[in-house]
Amino acid sequence: MRAEIVVMPEWGGDTSRYEVTLGETFPVGEETWRFADLDMTSANDWHVRVRRVDEDEVMEPPSGHLWKRARLRPYGQLDETQLRSVEAALGHPLPPDYRDWLRRTNGAQPEVEHHIPGAPFSLLPERPLFGMHPTYPPFDLVHAQRVHRDPWFSPEWLVIANPFGGLLVVSASALSGNVYFLHELDLVGPPGPAASAARERKLRAVAWSMGEFLGRLTPKELDDQPPVQMVPPGTFTDPRNYEG
């Protein structure tokens, strides 16, 4: 990872530019500074750390997270006739931002497990972003509404994926392209308008458009996982549960 560092004098003088690799140093007047770390959560969301290096300082290696582009396999494209047939089956138009994405991709399958850092869900190859697949209902957008939306939400919402950990939805009517997530622990309660409204209040935005959602999505690495803790039996469970 390389960056161009621009050093501007406070009171006039020449501006200096340095192209440095993550971890390298560069001069700032009589001081030495370092491109110390980089933390990327998406293609558009990142934090750079530069700091002064003290004399005889032992420099630690960078420890930030470098975002990696999502590895998705689109299923193809949909023409206008196909899009209208999907909308007819749904009973309402597709929201504009999602419609445009669906037109270009017909859904997408992750090559490996993907997540948004900090969000409690994972897209898997067997749990893709839905498209028009009437001959394979588990991946089909229309079928998904009967299975995943209708028991929990009103028709004002459109379920676009059933990832591990919950559901991803967009508004069926709003002009904004917000993508929302509902945790699987909130998929409880009876059907009906009152319970649906309560569940919908627990939706949390994870992106402001499909483009931003895909930009934040990244392959899940082993170092993204929390450390394993080994505990003896009965630490969290009453030993009496194992009796007789």
PDB file of C-alpha atoms in Angstrom:
ATOM      1  CA  MET A   1       0.000   0.000   0.000  1.00  0.00           C
ATOM      2  CA  ARG A   2       1.452   3.351  -1.077  1.00  0.00           C
ATOM      3  CA  ALA A   3       0.346   6.931  -0.479  1.00  0.00           C
ATOM      4  CA  GLU A   4       1.369  10.399  -1.601  1.00  0.00           C
ATOM      5  CA  ILE A   5       2.116  12.575   1.434  1.00  0.00           C
ATOM      6  CA  VAL A   6       1.925  16.341   0.907  1.00  0.00           C
ATOM      7  CA  VAL A   7       3.856  18.487   3.400  1.00  0.00           C
ATOM      8  CA  MET A   8       2.797  22.138   3.316  1.00  0.00           C
ATOM      9  CA  PRO A   9       4.761  24.800   5.210  1.00  0.00           C
ATOM     10  CA  GLU A  10       2.811  26.782   7.781  1.00  0.00           C
ATOM     11  CA  TRP A  11       4.123  30.218   6.735  1.00  0.00           C
ATOM     12  CA  GLY A  12       5.026  30.162   3.054  1.00  0.00           C
ATOM     13  CA  GLY A  13       7.755  28.211   1.320  1.00  0.00           C
ATOM     14  CA  ASP A  14       7.733  25.210  -0.963  1.00  0.00           C
ATOM     15  CA  THR A  15       5.341  22.294  -0.710  1.00  0.00           C
ATOM     16  CA  SER A  16       6.981  18.871  -0.613  1.00  0.00           C
ATOM     17  CA  ARG A  17       5.471  15.628  -1.887  1.00  0.00           C
ATOM     18  CA  TYR A  18       6.590  12.132  -0.935  1.00  0.00           C
ATOM     19  CA  GLU A  19       5.374   8.774  -2.203  1.00  0.00           C
ATOM     20  CA  VAL A  20       5.788   6.335   0.662  1.00  0.00           C
ATOM     21  CA  THR A  21       4.858   2.741   1.397  1.00  0.00           C
ATOM     22  CA  LEU A  22       2.882   1.884   4.521  1.00  0.00           C
ATOM     23  CA  GLY A  23       5.381   1.912   7.403  1.00  0.00           C
ATOM     24  CA  GLU A  24       7.974   4.159   5.700  1.00  0.00           C
ATOM     25  CA  THR A  25       9.170   7.542   6.981  1.00  0.00           C
ATOM     26  CA  PHE A  26       9.449  10.982   5.365  1.00  0.00           C
ATOM     27  CA  PRO A  27      10.982  14.332   6.436  1.00  0.00           C
ATOM     28  CA  VAL A  28       8.919  17.214   7.795  1.00  0.00           C
ATOM     29  CA  GLY A  29      11.323  20.096   8.331  1.00  0.00           C
ATOM     30  CA  GLU A  30      13.917  18.851  10.796  1.00  0.00           C
ATOM     31  CA  GLU A  31      11.655  16.061  12.047  1.00  0.00           C
ATOM     32  CA  THR A  32      10.994  12.541  10.805  1.00  0.00           C
ATOM     33  CA  TRP A  33       7.403  11.412  10.341  1.00  0.00           C
ATOM     34  CA  ARG A  34       5.946   8.067   9.371  1.00  0.00           C
ATOM     35  CA  PHE A  35       3.051   6.694   7.346  1.00  0.00           C
ATOM     36  CA  ALA A  36       2.202   4.658  10.425  1.00  0.00           C
ATOM     37  CA  ASP A  37      -1.070   2.881   9.708  1.00  0.00           C
ATOM     38  CA  LEU A  38      -4.140   2.592   7.523  1.00  0.00           C
ATOM     39  CA  ASP A  39      -7.575   1.270   8.466  1.00  0.00           C
ATOM     40  CA  MET A  40     -10.040   0.723   5.601  1.00  0.00           C
ATOM     41  CA  THR A  41     -13.633  -0.372   6.140  1.00  0.00           C
ATOM     42  CA  SER A  42     -14.654   0.202   2.497  1.00  0.00           C
ATOM     43  CA  ALA A  43     -13.415   1.707  -0.737  1.00  0.00           C
ATOM     44  CA  ASN A  44     -14.725   5.096   0.437  1.00  0.00           C
ATOM     45  CA  ASP A  45     -14.243   4.861   4.199  1.00  0.00           C
ATOM     46  CA  TRP A  46     -10.690   4.833   5.509  1.00  0.00           C
ATOM     47  CA  HIS A  47      -8.495   6.358   8.188  1.00  0.00           C
ATOM     48  CA  VAL A  48      -4.809   7.185   7.693  1.00  0.00           C
ATOM     49  CA  ARG A  49      -2.452   7.630  10.620  1.00  0.00           C
ATOM     50  CA  VAL A  50       0.764   9.655  10.280  1.00  0.00           C
ATOM     51  CA  ARG A  51       2.898  10.467  13.289  1.00  0.00           C
ATOM     52  CA  ARG A  52       6.237  11.924  14.303  1.00  0.00           C
ATOM     53  CA  VAL A  53       9.004   9.422  14.953  1.00  0.00           C
ATOM     54  CA  ASP A  54      11.050  10.162  18.061  1.00  0.00           C
ATOM     55  CA  GLU A  55      14.802   9.662  18.108  1.00  0.00           C
ATOM     56  CA  ASP A  56      15.839   6.033  18.716  1.00  0.00           C
ATOM     57  CA  GLU A  57      12.175   4.963  18.680  1.00  0.00           C
ATOM     58  CA  VAL A  58      11.497   1.303  17.964  1.00  0.00           C
ATOM     59  CA  MET A  59       8.787   1.381  15.308  1.00  0.00           C
ATOM     60  CA  GLU A  60       6.037  -1.217  15.522  1.00  0.00           C
ATOM     61  CA  PRO A  61       4.635  -2.709  12.311  1.00  0.00           C
ATOM     62  CA  PRO A  62       1.275  -1.414  11.001  1.00  0.00           C
ATOM     63  CA  SER A  63      -1.712  -3.217  12.474  1.00  0.00           C
ATOM     64  CA  GLY A  64      -4.660  -1.668  10.607  1.00  0.00           C
ATOM     65  CA  HIS A  65      -7.213  -3.473   8.455  1.00  0.00           C
ATOM     66  CA  LEU A  66      -6.869  -3.226   4.678  1.00  0.00           C
ATOM     67  CA  TRP A  67     -10.191  -3.522   2.878  1.00  0.00           C
ATOM     68  CA  LYS A  68     -10.430  -6.005   0.022  1.00  0.00           C
ATOM     69  CA  ARG A  69     -12.818  -5.712  -2.901  1.00  0.00           C
ATOM     70  CA  ALA A  70     -15.870  -7.971  -2.798  1.00  0.00           C
ATOM     71  CA  ARG A  71     -15.607 -11.123  -4.889  1.00  0.00           C
ATOM     72  CA  LEU A  72     -19.108 -11.469  -6.322  1.00  0.00           C
ATOM     73  CA  ARG A  73     -20.332 -13.394  -9.339  1.00  0.00           C
ATOM     74  CA  PRO A  74     -23.306 -11.670 -11.003  1.00  0.00           C
ATOM     75  CA  TYR A  75     -25.801 -14.034 -12.585  1.00  0.00           C
ATOM     76  CA  GLY A  76     -26.178 -11.955 -15.748  1.00  0.00           C
ATOM     77  CA  GLN A  77     -28.459  -9.126 -16.833  1.00  0.00           C
ATOM     78  CA  LEU A  78     -32.199  -8.553 -17.043  1.00  0.00           C
ATOM     79  CA  ASP A  79     -33.944  -6.739 -19.874  1.00  0.00           C
ATOM     80  CA  GLU A  80     -36.928  -4.459 -19.400  1.00  0.00           C
ATOM     81  CA  THR A  81     -39.440  -7.222 -20.121  1.00  0.00           C
ATOM     82  CA  GLN A  82     -37.910  -9.438 -17.449  1.00  0.00           C
ATOM     83  CA  LEU A  83     -37.831  -6.608 -14.912  1.00  0.00           C
ATOM     84  CA  ARG A  84     -41.500  -5.876 -15.536  1.00  0.00           C
ATOM     85  CA  SER A  85     -42.366  -9.540 -15.081  1.00  0.00           C
ATOM     86  CA  VAL A  86     -40.614  -9.486 -11.695  1.00  0.00           C
ATOM     87  CA  GLU A  87     -42.538  -6.340 -10.739  1.00  0.00           C
ATOM     88  CA  ALA A  88     -45.807  -7.906 -11.870  1.00  0.00           C
ATOM     89  CA  ALA A  89     -45.136 -10.969  -9.718  1.00  0.00           C
ATOM     90  CA  LEU A  90     -44.250  -8.770  -6.742  1.00  0.00           C
ATOM     91  CA  GLY A  91     -47.297  -6.558  -7.249  1.00  0.00           C
ATOM     92  CA  HIS A  92     -45.354  -3.273  -7.128  1.00  0.00           C
ATOM     93  CA  PRO A  93     -42.466  -1.501  -8.900  1.00  0.00           C
ATOM     94  CA  LEU A  94     -38.921  -2.147  -7.781  1.00  0.00           C
ATOM     95  CA  PRO A  95     -37.211   0.783  -6.023  1.00  0.00           C
ATOM     96  CA  PRO A  96     -35.074   2.695  -8.577  1.00  0.00           C
ATOM     97  CA  ASP A  97     -31.597   2.126  -7.120  1.00  0.00           C
ATOM     98  CA  TYR A  98     -32.157  -1.572  -6.523  1.00  0.00           C
ATOM     99  CA  ARG A  99     -33.882  -1.973  -9.907  1.00  0.00           C
ATOM    100  CA  ASP A 100     -30.855  -0.562 -11.706  1.00  0.00           C
ATOM    101  CA  TRP A 101     -28.522  -2.900  -9.830  1.00  0.00           C
ATOM    102  CA  LEU A 102     -30.761  -5.922 -10.529  1.00  0.00           C
ATOM    103  CA  ARG A 103     -30.911  -4.976 -14.221  1.00  0.00           C
ATOM    104  CA  ARG A 104     -27.110  -5.104 -14.435  1.00  0.00           C
ATOM    105  CA  THR A 105     -26.513  -8.236 -12.347  1.00  0.00           C
ATOM    106  CA  ASN A 106     -29.653 -10.365 -11.800  1.00  0.00           C
ATOM    107  CA  GLY A 107     -28.367 -10.868  -8.262  1.00  0.00           C
ATOM    108  CA  ALA A 108     -24.903 -12.026  -7.268  1.00  0.00           C
ATOM    109  CA  GLN A 109     -23.244 -14.956  -5.539  1.00  0.00           C
ATOM    110  CA  PRO A 110     -20.235 -14.369  -3.245  1.00  0.00           C
ATOM    111  CA  GLU A 111     -17.275 -16.595  -4.078  1.00  0.00           C
ATOM    112  CA  VAL A 112     -16.451 -16.901  -0.359  1.00  0.00           C
ATOM    113  CA  GLU A 113     -17.967 -15.685   2.902  1.00  0.00           C
ATOM    114  CA  HIS A 114     -18.425 -11.875   2.885  1.00  0.00           C
ATOM    115  CA  HIS A 115     -19.343  -9.350   5.548  1.00  0.00           C
ATOM    116  CA  ILE A 116     -19.353  -5.668   6.398  1.00  0.00           C
ATOM    117  CA  PRO A 117     -16.856  -5.167   9.247  1.00  0.00           C
ATOM    118  CA  GLY A 118     -18.785  -4.588  12.458  1.00  0.00           C
ATOM    119  CA  ALA A 119     -22.127  -5.814  11.083  1.00  0.00           C
ATOM    120  CA  PRO A 120     -23.407  -9.166  12.454  1.00  0.00           C
ATOM    121  CA  PHE A 121     -24.191 -10.947   9.185  1.00  0.00           C
ATOM    122  CA  SER A 122     -22.384 -12.940   6.502  1.00  0.00           C
ATOM    123  CA  LEU A 123     -23.271 -13.517   2.865  1.00  0.00           C
ATOM    124  CA  LEU A 124     -22.333 -17.032   1.794  1.00  0.00           C
ATOM    125  CA  PRO A 125     -22.155 -18.780  -1.593  1.00  0.00           C
ATOM    126  CA  GLU A 126     -25.315 -20.668  -0.614  1.00  0.00           C
ATOM    127  CA  ARG A 127     -26.938 -17.422   0.638  1.00  0.00           C
ATOM    128  CA  PRO A 128     -26.479 -14.940  -2.235  1.00  0.00           C
ATOM    129  CA  LEU A 129     -28.122 -11.674  -3.216  1.00  0.00           C
ATOM    130  CA  PHE A 130     -31.426 -12.694  -4.802  1.00  0.00           C
ATOM    131  CA  GLY A 131     -32.219 -12.396  -8.501  1.00  0.00           C
ATOM    132  CA  MET A 132     -34.737 -13.679 -11.030  1.00  0.00           C
ATOM    133  CA  HIS A 133     -34.397 -17.466 -10.682  1.00  0.00           C
ATOM    134  CA  PRO A 134     -37.908 -18.979 -10.802  1.00  0.00           C
ATOM    135  CA  THR A 135     -36.519 -22.458 -11.499  1.00  0.00           C
ATOM    136  CA  TYR A 136     -34.409 -22.328  -8.319  1.00  0.00           C
ATOM    137  CA  PRO A 137     -36.612 -20.822  -5.575  1.00  0.00           C
ATOM    138  CA  PRO A 138     -33.924 -20.496  -2.830  1.00  0.00           C
ATOM    139  CA  PHE A 139     -32.163 -17.830  -4.943  1.00  0.00           C
ATOM    140  CA  ASP A 140     -35.325 -16.235  -6.394  1.00  0.00           C
ATOM    141  CA  LEU A 141     -36.369 -12.707  -5.403  1.00  0.00           C
ATOM    142  CA  VAL A 142     -40.114 -13.274  -5.785  1.00  0.00           C
ATOM    143  CA  HIS A 143     -40.057 -16.545  -3.851  1.00  0.00           C
ATOM    144  CA  ALA A 144     -38.005 -14.862  -1.108  1.00  0.00           C
ATOM    145  CA  GLN A 145     -40.821 -12.427  -0.338  1.00  0.00           C
ATOM    146  CA  ARG A 146     -43.245 -15.247   0.447  1.00  0.00           C
ATOM    147  CA  VAL A 147     -40.706 -17.114   2.580  1.00  0.00           C
ATOM    148  CA  HIS A 148     -38.677 -14.350   4.254  1.00  0.00           C
ATOM    149  CA  ARG A 149     -40.726 -11.145   4.054  1.00  0.00           C
ATOM    150  CA  ASP A 150     -44.386 -11.997   4.483  1.00  0.00           C
ATOM    151  CA  PRO A 151     -44.026 -13.708   7.898  1.00  0.00           C
ATOM    152  CA  TRP A 152     -42.165 -10.693   9.345  1.00  0.00           C
ATOM    153  CA  PHE A 153     -42.662  -7.473   7.345  1.00  0.00           C
ATOM    154  CA  SER A 154     -45.336  -5.498   5.558  1.00  0.00           C
ATOM    155  CA  PRO A 155     -45.294  -5.313   1.725  1.00  0.00           C
ATOM    156  CA  GLU A 156     -43.573  -1.925   2.116  1.00  0.00           C
ATOM    157  CA  TRP A 157     -40.293  -3.830   2.300  1.00  0.00           C
ATOM    158  CA  LEU A 158     -38.353  -6.037  -0.104  1.00  0.00           C
ATOM    159  CA  VAL A 159     -36.017  -8.773   1.170  1.00  0.00           C
ATOM    160  CA  ILE A 160     -32.937  -8.829  -1.083  1.00  0.00           C
ATOM    161  CA  ALA A 161     -30.876 -11.483   0.743  1.00  0.00           C
ATOM    162  CA  ASN A 162     -31.095 -14.015   3.540  1.00  0.00           C
ATOM    163  CA  PRO A 163     -27.547 -13.894   4.939  1.00  0.00           C
ATOM    164  CA  PHE A 164     -26.350 -15.833   7.948  1.00  0.00           C
ATOM    165  CA  GLY A 165     -27.450 -13.732  10.921  1.00  0.00           C
ATOM    166  CA  GLY A 166     -30.630 -12.048   9.691  1.00  0.00           C
ATOM    167  CA  LEU A 167     -32.232 -10.411   6.659  1.00  0.00           C
ATOM    168  CA  LEU A 168     -31.175  -7.637   4.252  1.00  0.00           C
ATOM    169  CA  VAL A 169     -34.012  -5.460   2.962  1.00  0.00           C
ATOM    170  CA  VAL A 170     -34.715  -2.281   1.003  1.00  0.00           C
ATOM    171  CA  SER A 171     -37.800  -0.112   1.043  1.00  0.00           C
ATOM    172  CA  ALA A 172     -40.189  -1.083  -1.740  1.00  0.00           C
ATOM    173  CA  SER A 173     -41.428   2.477  -2.165  1.00  0.00           C
ATOM    174  CA  ALA A 174     -38.779   4.969  -1.013  1.00  0.00           C
ATOM    175  CA  LEU A 175     -36.705   6.795  -3.615  1.00  0.00           C
ATOM    176  CA  SER A 176     -33.604   6.412  -1.447  1.00  0.00           C
ATOM    177  CA  GLY A 177     -31.559   3.276  -1.959  1.00  0.00           C
ATOM    178  CA  ASN A 178     -30.900   2.528   1.713  1.00  0.00           C
ATOM    179  CA  VAL A 179     -30.044  -1.079   2.546  1.00  0.00           C
ATOM    180  CA  TYR A 180     -31.217  -2.262   5.982  1.00  0.00           C
ATOM    181  CA  PHE A 181     -30.452  -5.247   8.186  1.00  0.00           C
ATOM    182  CA  LEU A 182     -32.637  -7.010  10.748  1.00  0.00           C
ATOM    183  CA  HIS A 183     -30.925  -9.360  13.189  1.00  0.00           C
ATOM    184  CA  GLU A 184     -32.207 -12.916  13.362  1.00  0.00           C
ATOM    185  CA  LEU A 185     -32.916 -12.469  17.088  1.00  0.00           C
ATOM    186  CA  ASP A 186     -35.543  -9.872  16.125  1.00  0.00           C
ATOM    187  CA  LEU A 187     -37.323 -12.283  13.771  1.00  0.00           C
ATOM    188  CA  VAL A 188     -39.832 -13.207  16.448  1.00  0.00           C
ATOM    189  CA  GLY A 189     -43.472 -12.559  17.221  1.00  0.00           C
ATOM    190  CA  PRO A 190     -46.776 -13.170  15.470  1.00  0.00           C
ATOM    191  CA  PRO A 191     -47.729 -12.003  11.980  1.00  0.00           C
ATOM    192  CA  GLY A 192     -49.886  -8.929  11.545  1.00  0.00           C
ATOM    193  CA  PRO A 193     -49.497  -5.148  11.159  1.00  0.00           C
ATOM    194  CA  ALA A 194     -48.696  -4.347  14.798  1.00  0.00           C
ATOM    195  CA  ALA A 195     -45.937  -6.956  15.144  1.00  0.00           C
ATOM    196  CA  SER A 196     -44.567  -6.131  11.690  1.00  0.00           C
ATOM    197  CA  ALA A 197     -44.329  -2.455  12.627  1.00  0.00           C
ATOM    198  CA  ALA A 198     -42.440  -3.368  15.805  1.00  0.00           C
ATOM    199  CA  ARG A 199     -39.948  -5.456  13.840  1.00  0.00           C
ATOM    200  CA  GLU A 200     -39.519  -2.752  11.202  1.00  0.00           C
ATOM    201  CA  ARG A 201     -38.568  -0.242  13.898  1.00  0.00           C
ATOM    202  CA  LYS A 202     -35.547  -2.454  14.628  1.00  0.00           C
ATOM    203  CA  LEU A 203     -34.193  -2.239  11.079  1.00  0.00           C
ATOM    204  CA  ARG A 204     -30.721  -0.689  10.951  1.00  0.00           C
ATOM    205  CA  ALA A 205     -29.226   0.956   7.857  1.00  0.00           C
ATOM    206  CA  VAL A 206     -25.952  -0.610   6.715  1.00  0.00           C
ATOM    207  CA  ALA A 207     -25.569   1.398   3.481  1.00  0.00           C
ATOM    208  CA  TRP A 208     -27.183   4.337   1.691  1.00  0.00           C
ATOM    209  CA  SER A 209     -27.328   2.614  -1.707  1.00  0.00           C
ATOM    210  CA  MET A 210     -26.569  -0.694  -3.378  1.00  0.00           C
ATOM    211  CA  GLY A 211     -23.314   0.811  -4.625  1.00  0.00           C
ATOM    212  CA  GLU A 212     -22.221   1.727  -1.117  1.00  0.00           C
ATOM    213  CA  PHE A 213     -23.353  -1.651   0.192  1.00  0.00           C
ATOM    214  CA  LEU A 214     -21.186  -3.471  -2.349  1.00  0.00           C
ATOM    215  CA  GLY A 215     -18.329  -1.062  -1.618  1.00  0.00           C
ATOM    216  CA  ARG A 216     -18.438  -1.909   2.089  1.00  0.00           C
ATOM    217  CA  LEU A 217     -18.782  -5.645   1.517  1.00  0.00           C
ATOM    218  CA  THR A 218     -15.477  -7.495   1.829  1.00  0.00           C
ATOM    219  CA  PRO A 219     -14.286 -11.120   1.992  1.00  0.00           C
ATOM    220  CA  LYS A 220     -14.133 -12.405   5.539  1.00  0.00           C
ATOM    221  CA  GLU A 221     -10.643 -13.356   6.674  1.00  0.00           C
ATOM    222  CA  LEU A 222      -9.607 -15.600   9.533  1.00  0.00           C
ATOM    223  CA  ASP A 223      -8.207 -12.626  11.445  1.00  0.00           C
ATOM    224  CA  ASP A 224     -11.668 -11.015  11.371  1.00  0.00           C
ATOM    225  CA  GLN A 225     -12.915 -13.722  13.721  1.00  0.00           C
ATOM    226  CA  PRO A 226     -12.938 -13.189  17.500  1.00  0.00           C
ATOM    227  CA  PRO A 227     -10.353 -15.207  19.408  1.00  0.00           C
ATOM    228  CA  VAL A 228     -11.421 -18.662  20.546  1.00  0.00           C
ATOM    229  CA  GLN A 229     -11.825 -19.071  24.293  1.00  0.00           C
ATOM    230  CA  MET A 230     -11.630 -22.521  25.844  1.00  0.00           C
ATOM    231  CA  VAL A 231     -13.641 -22.844  29.053  1.00  0.00           C
ATOM    232  CA  PRO A 232     -14.368 -25.884  31.228  1.00  0.00           C
ATOM    233  CA  PRO A 233     -17.845 -27.477  31.100  1.00  0.00           C
ATOM    234  CA  GLY A 234     -20.321 -25.845  33.432  1.00  0.00           C
ATOM    235  CA  THR A 235     -18.693 -22.394  33.344  1.00  0.00           C
ATOM    236  CA  PHE A 236     -21.835 -20.845  31.891  1.00  0.00           C
ATOM    237  CA  THR A 237     -24.272 -23.716  32.363  1.00  0.00           C
ATOM    238  CA  ASP A 238     -25.715 -24.909  35.642  1.00  0.00           C
ATOM    239  CA  PRO A 239     -24.181 -28.384  36.246  1.00  0.00           C
ATOM    240  CA  ARG A 240     -27.598 -29.556  37.435  1.00  0.00           C
ATOM    241  CA  ASN A 241     -28.739 -29.403  33.799  1.00  0.00           C
ATOM    242  CA  TYR A 242     -26.620 -32.496  33.184  1.00  0.00           C
ATOM    243  CA  GLU A 243     -28.006 -34.512  36.067  1.00  0.00           C
ATOM    244  CA  GLY A 244     -30.081 -37.631  35.627  1.00  0.00           C
TER     245      GLY A 244
END
